[in-house]
PDB file of C-alpha atoms and ligand atoms in Angstrom:
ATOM      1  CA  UNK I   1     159.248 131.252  92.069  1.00  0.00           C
ATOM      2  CA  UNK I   2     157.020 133.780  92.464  1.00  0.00           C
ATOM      3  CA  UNK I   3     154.317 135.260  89.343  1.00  0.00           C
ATOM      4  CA  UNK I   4     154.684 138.603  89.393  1.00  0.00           C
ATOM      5  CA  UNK I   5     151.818 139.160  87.352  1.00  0.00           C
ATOM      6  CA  UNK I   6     148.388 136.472  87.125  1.00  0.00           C
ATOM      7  CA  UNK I   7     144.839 137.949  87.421  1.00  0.00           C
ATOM      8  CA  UNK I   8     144.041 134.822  89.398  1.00  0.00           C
ATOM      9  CA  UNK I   9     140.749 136.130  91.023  1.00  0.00           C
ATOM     10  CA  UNK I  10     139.005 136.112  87.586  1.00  0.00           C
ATOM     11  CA  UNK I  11     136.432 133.625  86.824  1.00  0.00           C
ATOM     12  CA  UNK I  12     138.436 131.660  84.725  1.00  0.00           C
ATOM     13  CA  UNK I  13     139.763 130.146  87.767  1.00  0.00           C
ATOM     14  CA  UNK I  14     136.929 129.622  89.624  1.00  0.00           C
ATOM     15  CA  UNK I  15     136.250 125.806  88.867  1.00  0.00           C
ATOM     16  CA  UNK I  16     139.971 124.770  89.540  1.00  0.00           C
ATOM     17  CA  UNK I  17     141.454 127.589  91.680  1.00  0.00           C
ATOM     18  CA  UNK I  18     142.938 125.673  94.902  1.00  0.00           C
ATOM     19  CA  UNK I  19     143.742 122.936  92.340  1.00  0.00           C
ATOM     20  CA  UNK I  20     146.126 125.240  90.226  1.00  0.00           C
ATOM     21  CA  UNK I  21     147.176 126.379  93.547  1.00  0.00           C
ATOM     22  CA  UNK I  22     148.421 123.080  94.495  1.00  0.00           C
ATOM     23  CA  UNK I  23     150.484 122.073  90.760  1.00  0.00           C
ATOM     24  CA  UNK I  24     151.824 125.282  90.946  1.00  0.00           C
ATOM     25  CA  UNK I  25     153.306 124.144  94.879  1.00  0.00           C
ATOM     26  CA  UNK I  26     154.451 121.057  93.102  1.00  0.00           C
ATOM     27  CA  UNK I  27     156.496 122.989  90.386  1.00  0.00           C
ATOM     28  CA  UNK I  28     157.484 125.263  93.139  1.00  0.00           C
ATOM     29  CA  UNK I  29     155.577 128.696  92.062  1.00  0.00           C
ATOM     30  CA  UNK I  30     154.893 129.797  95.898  1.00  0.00           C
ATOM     31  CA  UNK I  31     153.116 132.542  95.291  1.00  0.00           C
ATOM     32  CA  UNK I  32     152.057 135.068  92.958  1.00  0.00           C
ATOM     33  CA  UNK I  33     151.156 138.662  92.499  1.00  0.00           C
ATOM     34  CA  UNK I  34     147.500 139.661  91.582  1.00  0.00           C
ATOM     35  CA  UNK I  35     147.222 143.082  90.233  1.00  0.00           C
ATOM     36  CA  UNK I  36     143.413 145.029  90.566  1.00  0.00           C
ATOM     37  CA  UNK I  37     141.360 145.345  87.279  1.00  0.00           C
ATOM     38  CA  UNK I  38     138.498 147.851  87.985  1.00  0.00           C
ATOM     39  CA  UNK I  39     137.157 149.220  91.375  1.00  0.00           C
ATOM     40  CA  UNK I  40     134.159 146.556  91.076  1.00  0.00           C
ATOM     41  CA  UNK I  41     136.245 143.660  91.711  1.00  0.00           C
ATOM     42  CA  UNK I  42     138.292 144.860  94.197  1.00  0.00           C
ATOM     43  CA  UNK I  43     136.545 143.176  97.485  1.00  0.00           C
ATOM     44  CA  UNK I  44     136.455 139.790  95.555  1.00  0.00           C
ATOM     45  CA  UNK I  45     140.333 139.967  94.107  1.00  0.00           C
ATOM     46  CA  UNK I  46     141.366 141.068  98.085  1.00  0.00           C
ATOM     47  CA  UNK I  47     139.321 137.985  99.165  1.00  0.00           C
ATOM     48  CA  UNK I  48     141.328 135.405  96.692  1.00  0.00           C
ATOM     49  CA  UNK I  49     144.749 136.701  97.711  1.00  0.00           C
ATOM     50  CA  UNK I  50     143.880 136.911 101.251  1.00  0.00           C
ATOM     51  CA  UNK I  51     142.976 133.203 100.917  1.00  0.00           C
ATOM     52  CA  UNK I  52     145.637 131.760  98.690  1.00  0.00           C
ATOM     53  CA  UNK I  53     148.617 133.708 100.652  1.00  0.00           C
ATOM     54  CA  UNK I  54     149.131 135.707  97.552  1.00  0.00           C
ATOM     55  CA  UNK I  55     150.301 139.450  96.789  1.00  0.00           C
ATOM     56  CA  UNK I  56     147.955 142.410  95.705  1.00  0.00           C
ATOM     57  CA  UNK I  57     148.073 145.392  94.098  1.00  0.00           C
ATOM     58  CA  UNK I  58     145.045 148.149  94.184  1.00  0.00           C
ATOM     59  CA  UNK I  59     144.470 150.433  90.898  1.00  0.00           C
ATOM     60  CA  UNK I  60     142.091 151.023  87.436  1.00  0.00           C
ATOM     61  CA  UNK I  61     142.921 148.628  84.011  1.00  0.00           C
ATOM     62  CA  UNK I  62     143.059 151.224  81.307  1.00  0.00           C
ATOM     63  CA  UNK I  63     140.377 148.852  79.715  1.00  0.00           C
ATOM     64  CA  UNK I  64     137.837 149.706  82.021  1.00  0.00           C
ATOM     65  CA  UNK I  65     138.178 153.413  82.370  1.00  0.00           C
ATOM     66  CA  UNK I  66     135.114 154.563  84.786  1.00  0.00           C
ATOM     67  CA  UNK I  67     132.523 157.067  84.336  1.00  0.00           C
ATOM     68  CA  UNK I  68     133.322 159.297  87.094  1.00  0.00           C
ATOM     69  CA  UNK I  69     137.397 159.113  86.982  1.00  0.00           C
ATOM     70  CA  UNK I  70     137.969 161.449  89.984  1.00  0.00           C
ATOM     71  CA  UNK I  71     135.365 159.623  91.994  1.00  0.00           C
ATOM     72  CA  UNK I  72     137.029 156.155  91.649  1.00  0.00           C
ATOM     73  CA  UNK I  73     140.768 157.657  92.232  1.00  0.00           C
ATOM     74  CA  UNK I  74     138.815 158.611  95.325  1.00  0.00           C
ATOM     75  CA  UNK I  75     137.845 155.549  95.938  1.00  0.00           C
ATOM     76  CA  UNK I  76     141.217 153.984  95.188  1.00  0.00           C
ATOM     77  CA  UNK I  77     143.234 156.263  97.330  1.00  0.00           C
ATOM     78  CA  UNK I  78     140.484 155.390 100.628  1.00  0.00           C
ATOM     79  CA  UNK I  79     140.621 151.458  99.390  1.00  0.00           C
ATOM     80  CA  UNK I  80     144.927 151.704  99.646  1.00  0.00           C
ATOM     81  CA  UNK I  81     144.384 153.370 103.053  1.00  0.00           C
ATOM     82  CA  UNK I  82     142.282 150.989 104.382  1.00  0.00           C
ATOM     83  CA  UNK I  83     144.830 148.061 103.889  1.00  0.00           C
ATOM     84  CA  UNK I  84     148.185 150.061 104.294  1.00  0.00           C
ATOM     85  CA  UNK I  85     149.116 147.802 106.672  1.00  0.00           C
ATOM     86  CA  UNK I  86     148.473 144.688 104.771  1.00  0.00           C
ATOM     87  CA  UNK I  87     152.292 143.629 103.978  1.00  0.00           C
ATOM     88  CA  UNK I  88     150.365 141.633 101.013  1.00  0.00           C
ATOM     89  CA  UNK I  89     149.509 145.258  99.084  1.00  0.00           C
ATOM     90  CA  UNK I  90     152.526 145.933  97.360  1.00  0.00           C
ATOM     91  CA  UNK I  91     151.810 148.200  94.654  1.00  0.00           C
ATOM     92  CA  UNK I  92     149.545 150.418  92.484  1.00  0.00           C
ATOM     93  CA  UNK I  93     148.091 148.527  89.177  1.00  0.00           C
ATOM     94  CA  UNK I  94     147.213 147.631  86.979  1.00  0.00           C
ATOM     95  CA  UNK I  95     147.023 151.058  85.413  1.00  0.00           C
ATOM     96  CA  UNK I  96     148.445 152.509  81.961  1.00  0.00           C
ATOM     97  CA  UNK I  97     147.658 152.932  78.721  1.00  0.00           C
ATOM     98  CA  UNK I  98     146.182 151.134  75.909  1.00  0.00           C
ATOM     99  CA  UNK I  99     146.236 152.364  72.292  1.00  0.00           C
ATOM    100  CA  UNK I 100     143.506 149.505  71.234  1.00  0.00           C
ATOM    101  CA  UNK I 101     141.469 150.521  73.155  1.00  0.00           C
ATOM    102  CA  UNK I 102     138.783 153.619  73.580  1.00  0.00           C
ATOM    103  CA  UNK I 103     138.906 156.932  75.022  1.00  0.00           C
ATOM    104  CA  UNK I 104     142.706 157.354  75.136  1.00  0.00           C
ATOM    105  CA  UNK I 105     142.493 161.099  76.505  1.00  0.00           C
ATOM    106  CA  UNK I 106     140.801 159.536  79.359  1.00  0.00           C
ATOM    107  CA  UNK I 107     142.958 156.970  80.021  1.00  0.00           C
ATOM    108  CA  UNK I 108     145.749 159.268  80.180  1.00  0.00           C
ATOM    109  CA  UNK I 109     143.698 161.035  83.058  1.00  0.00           C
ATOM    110  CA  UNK I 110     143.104 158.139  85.078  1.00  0.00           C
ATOM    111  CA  UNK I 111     146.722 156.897  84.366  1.00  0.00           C
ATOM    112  CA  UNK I 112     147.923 160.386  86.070  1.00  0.00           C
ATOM    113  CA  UNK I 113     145.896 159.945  89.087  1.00  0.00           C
ATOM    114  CA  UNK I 114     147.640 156.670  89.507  1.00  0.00           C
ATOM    115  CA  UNK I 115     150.652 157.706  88.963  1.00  0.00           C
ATOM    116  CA  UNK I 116     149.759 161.008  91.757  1.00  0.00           C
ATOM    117  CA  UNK I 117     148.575 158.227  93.976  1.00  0.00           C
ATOM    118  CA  UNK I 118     151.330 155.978  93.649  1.00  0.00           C
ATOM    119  CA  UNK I 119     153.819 158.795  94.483  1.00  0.00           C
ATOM    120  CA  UNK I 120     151.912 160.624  97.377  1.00  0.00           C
ATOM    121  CA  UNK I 121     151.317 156.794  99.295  1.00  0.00           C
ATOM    122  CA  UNK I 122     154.769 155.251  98.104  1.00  0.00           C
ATOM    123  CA  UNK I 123     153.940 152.329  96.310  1.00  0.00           C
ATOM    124  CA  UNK I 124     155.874 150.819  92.907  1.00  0.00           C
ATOM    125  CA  UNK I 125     153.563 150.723  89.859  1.00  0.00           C
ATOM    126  CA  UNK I 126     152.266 148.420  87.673  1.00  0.00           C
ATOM    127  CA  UNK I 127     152.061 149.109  83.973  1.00  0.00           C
ATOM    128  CA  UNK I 128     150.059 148.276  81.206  1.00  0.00           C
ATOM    129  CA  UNK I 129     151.508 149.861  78.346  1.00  0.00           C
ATOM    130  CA  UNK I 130     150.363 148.930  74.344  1.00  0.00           C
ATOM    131  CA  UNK I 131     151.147 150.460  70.878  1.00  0.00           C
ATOM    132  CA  UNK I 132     151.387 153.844  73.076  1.00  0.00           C
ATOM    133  CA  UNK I 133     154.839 153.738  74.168  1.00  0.00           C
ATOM    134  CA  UNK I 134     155.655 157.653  73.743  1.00  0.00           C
ATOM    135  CA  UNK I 135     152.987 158.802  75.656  1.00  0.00           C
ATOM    136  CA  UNK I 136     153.596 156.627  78.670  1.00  0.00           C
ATOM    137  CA  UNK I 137     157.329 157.661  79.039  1.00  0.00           C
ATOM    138  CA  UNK I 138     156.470 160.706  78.589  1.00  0.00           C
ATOM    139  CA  UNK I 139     153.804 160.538  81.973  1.00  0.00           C
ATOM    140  CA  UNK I 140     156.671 158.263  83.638  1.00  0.00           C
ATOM    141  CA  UNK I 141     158.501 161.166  83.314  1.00  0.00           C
ATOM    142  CA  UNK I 142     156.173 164.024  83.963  1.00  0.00           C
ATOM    143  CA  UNK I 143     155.568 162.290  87.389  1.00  0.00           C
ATOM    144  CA  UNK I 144     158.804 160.751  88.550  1.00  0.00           C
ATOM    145  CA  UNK I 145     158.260 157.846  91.483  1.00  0.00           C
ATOM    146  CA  UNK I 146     160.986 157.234  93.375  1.00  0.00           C
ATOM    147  CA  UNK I 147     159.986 153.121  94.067  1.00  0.00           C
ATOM    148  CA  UNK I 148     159.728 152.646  90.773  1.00  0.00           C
ATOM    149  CA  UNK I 149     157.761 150.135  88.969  1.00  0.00           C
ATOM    150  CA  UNK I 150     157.197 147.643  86.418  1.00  0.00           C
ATOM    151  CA  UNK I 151     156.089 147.881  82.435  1.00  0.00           C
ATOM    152  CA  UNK I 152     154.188 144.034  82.291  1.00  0.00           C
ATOM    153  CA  UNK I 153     154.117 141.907  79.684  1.00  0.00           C
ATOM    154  CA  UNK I 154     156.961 143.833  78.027  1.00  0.00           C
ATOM    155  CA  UNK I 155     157.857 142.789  74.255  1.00  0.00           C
ATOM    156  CA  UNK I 156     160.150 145.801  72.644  1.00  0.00           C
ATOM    157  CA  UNK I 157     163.961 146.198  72.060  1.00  0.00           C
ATOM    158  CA  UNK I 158     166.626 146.746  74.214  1.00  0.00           C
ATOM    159  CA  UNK I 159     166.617 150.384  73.119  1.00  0.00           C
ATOM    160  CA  UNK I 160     163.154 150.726  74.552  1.00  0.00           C
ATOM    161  CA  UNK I 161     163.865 148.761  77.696  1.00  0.00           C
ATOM    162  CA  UNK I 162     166.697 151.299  78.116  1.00  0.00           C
ATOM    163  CA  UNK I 163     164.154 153.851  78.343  1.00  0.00           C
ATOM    164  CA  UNK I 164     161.689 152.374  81.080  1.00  0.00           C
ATOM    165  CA  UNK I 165     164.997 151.292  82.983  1.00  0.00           C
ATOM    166  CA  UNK I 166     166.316 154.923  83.108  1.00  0.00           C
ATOM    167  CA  UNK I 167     163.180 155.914  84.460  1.00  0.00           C
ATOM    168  CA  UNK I 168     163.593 153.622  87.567  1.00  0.00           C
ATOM    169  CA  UNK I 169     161.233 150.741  85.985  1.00  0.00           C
ATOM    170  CA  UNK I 170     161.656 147.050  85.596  1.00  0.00           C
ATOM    171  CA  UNK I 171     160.418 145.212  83.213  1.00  0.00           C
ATOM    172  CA  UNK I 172     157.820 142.335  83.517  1.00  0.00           C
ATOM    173  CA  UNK I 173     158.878 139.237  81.262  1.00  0.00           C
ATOM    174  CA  UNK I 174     156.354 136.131  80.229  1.00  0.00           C
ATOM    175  CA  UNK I 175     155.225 134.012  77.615  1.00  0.00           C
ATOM    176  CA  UNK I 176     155.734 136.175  74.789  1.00  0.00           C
ATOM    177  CA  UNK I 177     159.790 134.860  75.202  1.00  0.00           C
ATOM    178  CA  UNK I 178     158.585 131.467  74.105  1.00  0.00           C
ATOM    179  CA  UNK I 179     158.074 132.174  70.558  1.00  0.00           C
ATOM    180  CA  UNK I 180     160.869 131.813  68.830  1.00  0.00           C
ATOM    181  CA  UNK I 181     159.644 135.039  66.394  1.00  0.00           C
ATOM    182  CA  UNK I 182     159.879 137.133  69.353  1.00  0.00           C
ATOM    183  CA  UNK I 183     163.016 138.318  68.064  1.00  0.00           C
ATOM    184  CA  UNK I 184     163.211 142.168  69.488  1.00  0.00           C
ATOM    185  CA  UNK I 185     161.951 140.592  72.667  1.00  0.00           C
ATOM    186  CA  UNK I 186     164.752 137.929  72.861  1.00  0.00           C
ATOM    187  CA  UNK I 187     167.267 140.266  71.686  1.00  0.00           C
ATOM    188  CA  UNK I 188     166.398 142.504  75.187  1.00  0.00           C
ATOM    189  CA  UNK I 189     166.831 139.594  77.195  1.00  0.00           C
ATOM    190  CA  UNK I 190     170.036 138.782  75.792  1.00  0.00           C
ATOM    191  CA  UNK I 191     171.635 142.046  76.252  1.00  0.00           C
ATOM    192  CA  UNK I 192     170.452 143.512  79.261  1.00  0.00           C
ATOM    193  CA  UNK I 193     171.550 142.616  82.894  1.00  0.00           C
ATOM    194  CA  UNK I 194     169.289 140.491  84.526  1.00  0.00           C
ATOM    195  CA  UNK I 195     168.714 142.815  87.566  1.00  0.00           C
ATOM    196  CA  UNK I 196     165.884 144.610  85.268  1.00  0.00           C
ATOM    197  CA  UNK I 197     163.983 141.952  84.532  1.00  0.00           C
ATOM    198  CA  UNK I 198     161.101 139.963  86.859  1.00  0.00           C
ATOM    199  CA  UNK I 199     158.814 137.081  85.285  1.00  0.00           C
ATOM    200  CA  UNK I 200     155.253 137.057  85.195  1.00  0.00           C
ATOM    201  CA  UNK I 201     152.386 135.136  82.817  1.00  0.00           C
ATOM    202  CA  UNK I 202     150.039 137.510  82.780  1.00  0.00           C
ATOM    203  CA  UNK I 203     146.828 134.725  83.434  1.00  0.00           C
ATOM    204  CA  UNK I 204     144.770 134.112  82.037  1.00  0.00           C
ATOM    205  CA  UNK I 205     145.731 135.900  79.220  1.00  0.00           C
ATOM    206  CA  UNK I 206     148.786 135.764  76.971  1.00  0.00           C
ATOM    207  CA  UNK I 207     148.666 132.190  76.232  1.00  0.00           C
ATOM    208  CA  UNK I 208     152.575 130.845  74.487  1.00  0.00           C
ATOM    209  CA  UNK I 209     151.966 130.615  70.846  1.00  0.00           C
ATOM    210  CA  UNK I 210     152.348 126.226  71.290  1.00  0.00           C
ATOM    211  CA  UNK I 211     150.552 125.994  74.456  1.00  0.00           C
ATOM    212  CA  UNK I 212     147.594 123.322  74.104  1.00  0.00           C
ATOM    213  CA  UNK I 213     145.286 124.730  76.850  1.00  0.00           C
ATOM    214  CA  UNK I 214     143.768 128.300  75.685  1.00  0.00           C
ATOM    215  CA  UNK I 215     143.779 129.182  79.465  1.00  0.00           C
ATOM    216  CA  UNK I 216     147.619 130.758  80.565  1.00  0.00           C
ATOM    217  CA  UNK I 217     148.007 129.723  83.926  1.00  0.00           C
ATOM    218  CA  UNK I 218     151.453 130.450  86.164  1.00  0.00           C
ATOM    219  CA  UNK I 219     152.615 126.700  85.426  1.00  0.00           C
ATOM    220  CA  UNK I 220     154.461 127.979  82.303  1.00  0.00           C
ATOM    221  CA  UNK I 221     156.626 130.467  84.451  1.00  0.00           C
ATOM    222  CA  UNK I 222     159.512 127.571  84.888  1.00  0.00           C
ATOM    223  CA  UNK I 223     159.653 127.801  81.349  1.00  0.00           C
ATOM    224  CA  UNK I 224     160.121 131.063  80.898  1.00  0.00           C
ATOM    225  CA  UNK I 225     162.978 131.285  83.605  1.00  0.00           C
ATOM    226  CA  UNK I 226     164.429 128.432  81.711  1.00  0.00           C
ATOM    227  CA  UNK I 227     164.403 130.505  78.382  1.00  0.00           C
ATOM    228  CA  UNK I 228     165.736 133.141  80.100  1.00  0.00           C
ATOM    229  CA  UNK I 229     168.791 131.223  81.613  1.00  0.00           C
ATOM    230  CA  UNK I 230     169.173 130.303  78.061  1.00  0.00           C
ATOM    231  CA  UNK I 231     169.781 133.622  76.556  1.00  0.00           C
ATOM    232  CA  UNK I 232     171.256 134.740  79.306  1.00  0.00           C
ATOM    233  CA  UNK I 233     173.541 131.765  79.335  1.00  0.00           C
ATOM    234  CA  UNK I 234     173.836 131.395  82.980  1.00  0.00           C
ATOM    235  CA  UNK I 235     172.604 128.704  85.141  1.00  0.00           C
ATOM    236  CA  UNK I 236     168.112 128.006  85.735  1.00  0.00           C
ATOM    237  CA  UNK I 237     169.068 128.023  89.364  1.00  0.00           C
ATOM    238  CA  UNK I 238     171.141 131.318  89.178  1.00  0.00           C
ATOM    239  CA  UNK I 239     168.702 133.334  87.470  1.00  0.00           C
ATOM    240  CA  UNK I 240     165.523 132.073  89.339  1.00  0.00           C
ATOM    241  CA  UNK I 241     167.891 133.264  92.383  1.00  0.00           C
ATOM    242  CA  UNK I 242     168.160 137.081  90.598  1.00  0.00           C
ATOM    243  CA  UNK I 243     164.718 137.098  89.256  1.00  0.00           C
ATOM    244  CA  UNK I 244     163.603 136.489  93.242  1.00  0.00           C
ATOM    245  CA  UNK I 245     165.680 139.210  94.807  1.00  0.00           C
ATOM    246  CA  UNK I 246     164.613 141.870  92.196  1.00  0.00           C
ATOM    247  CA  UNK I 247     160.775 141.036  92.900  1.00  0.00           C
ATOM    248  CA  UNK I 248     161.504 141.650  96.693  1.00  0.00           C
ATOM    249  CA  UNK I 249     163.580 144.786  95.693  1.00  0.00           C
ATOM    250  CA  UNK I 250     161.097 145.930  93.517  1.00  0.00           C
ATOM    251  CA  UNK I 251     157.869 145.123  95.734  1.00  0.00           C
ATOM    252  CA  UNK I 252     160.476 145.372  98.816  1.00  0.00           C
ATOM    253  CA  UNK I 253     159.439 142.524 100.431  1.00  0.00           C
ATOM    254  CA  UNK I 254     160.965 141.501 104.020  1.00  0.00           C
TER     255      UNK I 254
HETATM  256 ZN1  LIG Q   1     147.292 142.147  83.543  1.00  0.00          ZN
END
């Protein structure tokens, strides 16, 4: 099993990191992928997947738009070319948009420099995408990238999913499936085929509703797959076999 999705480099983890590394061997979570936040932490995230064998991904959170955004997409497209061949740096991201948060009409500028990026150097995206859901697909489709992506911590109905999936986009699936009043959510994962969907956690963030630790950590991912093998009605082992191959389609892993 592999976490497509855990911001393990943040300080959260710094008391217990190689610990967590070592329960999450034990429930066999091998690896996971840790997407960028903001330009700033960069050198340190590179440093804590280089260390714990784990995937990377190089881009801008839409919560932390910069100052100077055609400075740092700059400095984003020089960081990506200074570890293209690092088979660990598999994608652009985190990047997207975020109705919640400020200065939307900025976001939407950085998110198109991503995007540009993305295209231009070949790499899958990774999206952050809340309450704004028209105005992403509507960038998706202004700049079309031929390896795709993923929409993270994805919650909507199947007739949204549709949508992203049209575009070429998978969509990232974690904790949110454990609450049972995650009904359009659950509904999605029922219907679709399971080729669309990879699982994440999205740590330390996006803690299940029941979970006893406010921390998220990657340990709950079994539990999602489990959930999903549920509504999917197919075997744990079957769909932890699919939810593999489309991370190493997606990411194209060797
Ligand atoms: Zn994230």
């Amino acid at each position: 099993m592999i976490d497509s999705h855990a911001h393990l480099d943040l300080a959260d983890f710094d008391h217990d990191r190689a610990e967590l590394f070592n329960a999450m061997a034990l429930k066999g979570i091998n690896s996971a992928l840790i997407p960028a936040i903001s330009e700033q932490r960069w050198e340190n995230q590179l440093a804590i997947a280089q260390q714990y064998h784990c995937y990377f991904a190089l881009g801008i959170h839409p919560w932390y738009v910069p100052e100077d955004i055609n400075a740092s997409l700059v400095s984003l497209e020089n960081m990506l070319a200074k570890h293209a061949a690092n088979d660990r740096l598999v994608a652009v991201g985190e990047c997207g948009l975020d109705k919640l948060k400020p200065d939307f009409d900025r976001q939407q500028q950085l998110l198109s420099g991503q995007l540009k990026i993305a295209i231009n150097m070949e790499y899958p995206v990774i999206l952050h995408g809340v309450k704004c859901h028209q105005e992403l697909l509507s960038l998706l489709n202004r700049f079309p990238n031929p390896k795709g992506g993923v929409i993270h911590g994805f919650y909507g109905a199947p007739e949204l999913a549709s949508r992203y999936i049209e575009l070429g986009y998978k969509l990232g699936i974690g904790g949110l499936l454990l609450n049972p009043k995650a009904k359009k959510l659950r509904k999605t994962i029922t219907e679709l085929d399971i080729k669309h969907f990879i699982i994440e956690t999205d740590s330390p963030s996006m803690t299940p509703y029941n979970a006893t630790e406010k921390r998220n950590t990657p340990l709950i991912l079994p539990n999602v797959a489990s959930e999903i093998a549920n509504l999917q009605k197919k075997t744990t082992v079957f769909i932890l076999e699919r939810l593999n191959k489309n991370f190493s389609q997606l990411f194209e892993l060797s």
